[in-house]
CSV table of C-alpha atoms in Angstrom, one decimal:
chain,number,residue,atom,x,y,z
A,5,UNK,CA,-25.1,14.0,-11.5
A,6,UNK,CA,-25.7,17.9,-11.1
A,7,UNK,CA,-26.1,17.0,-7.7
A,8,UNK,CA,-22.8,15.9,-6.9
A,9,UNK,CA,-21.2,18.4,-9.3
A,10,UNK,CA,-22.9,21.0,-7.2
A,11,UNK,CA,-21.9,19.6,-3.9
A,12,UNK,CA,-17.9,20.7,-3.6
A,13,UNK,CA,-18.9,24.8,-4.3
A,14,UNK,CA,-22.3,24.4,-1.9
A,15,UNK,CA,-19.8,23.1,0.9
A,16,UNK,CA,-16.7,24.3,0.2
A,17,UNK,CA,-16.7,27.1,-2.3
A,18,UNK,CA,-12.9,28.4,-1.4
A,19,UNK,CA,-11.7,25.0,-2.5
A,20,UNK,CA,-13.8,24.7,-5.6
A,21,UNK,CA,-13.0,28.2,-7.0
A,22,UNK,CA,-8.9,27.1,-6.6
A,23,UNK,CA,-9.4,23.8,-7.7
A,24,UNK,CA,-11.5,25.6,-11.5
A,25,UNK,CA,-8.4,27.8,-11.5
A,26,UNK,CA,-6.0,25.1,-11.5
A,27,UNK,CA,-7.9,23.5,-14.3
A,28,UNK,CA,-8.2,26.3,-16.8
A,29,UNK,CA,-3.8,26.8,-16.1
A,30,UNK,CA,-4.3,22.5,-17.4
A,31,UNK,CA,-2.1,22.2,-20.6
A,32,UNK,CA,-4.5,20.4,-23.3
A,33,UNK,CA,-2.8,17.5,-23.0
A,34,UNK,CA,-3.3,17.0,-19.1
A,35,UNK,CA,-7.2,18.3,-19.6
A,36,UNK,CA,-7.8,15.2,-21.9
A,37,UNK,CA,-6.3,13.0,-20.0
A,38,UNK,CA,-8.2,14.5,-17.0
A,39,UNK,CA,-11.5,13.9,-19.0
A,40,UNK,CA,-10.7,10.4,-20.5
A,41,UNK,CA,-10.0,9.2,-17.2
A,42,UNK,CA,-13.3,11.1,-16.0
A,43,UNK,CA,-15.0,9.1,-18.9
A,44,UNK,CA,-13.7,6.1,-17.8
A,45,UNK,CA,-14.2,5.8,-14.1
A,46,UNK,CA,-17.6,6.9,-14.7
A,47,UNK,CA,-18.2,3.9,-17.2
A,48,UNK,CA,-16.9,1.0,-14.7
A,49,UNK,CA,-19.5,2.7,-12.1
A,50,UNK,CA,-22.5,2.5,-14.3
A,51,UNK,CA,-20.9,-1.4,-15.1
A,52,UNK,CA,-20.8,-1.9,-11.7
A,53,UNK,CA,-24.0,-0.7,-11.2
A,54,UNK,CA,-25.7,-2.8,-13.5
């Protein structure tokens, strides 16, 4: 996982500082959503996987 988390600022660290700025300007509402739907997609991967 740390790999690909450390994949967008290795190759393109412009584009990962503006997208961490948009993130932290996220009302709470959108962040959860944002992180629910993280959760999620990352659950029907690891059911796919298996």
């Amino acid at each position: 996982m740390l790999v690909l988390e450390g994949l967008l600022p290795f190759v393109a660290p412009k584009v990962w500082r503006e997208t961490f700025r948009r993130i932290t300007e996220m009302a709470d509402g959108q962040l959860r959503f944002f992180g629910l739907t993280s959760m999620l997609i990352g659950l029907g991967l690891l059911f796919l996987v298996k």
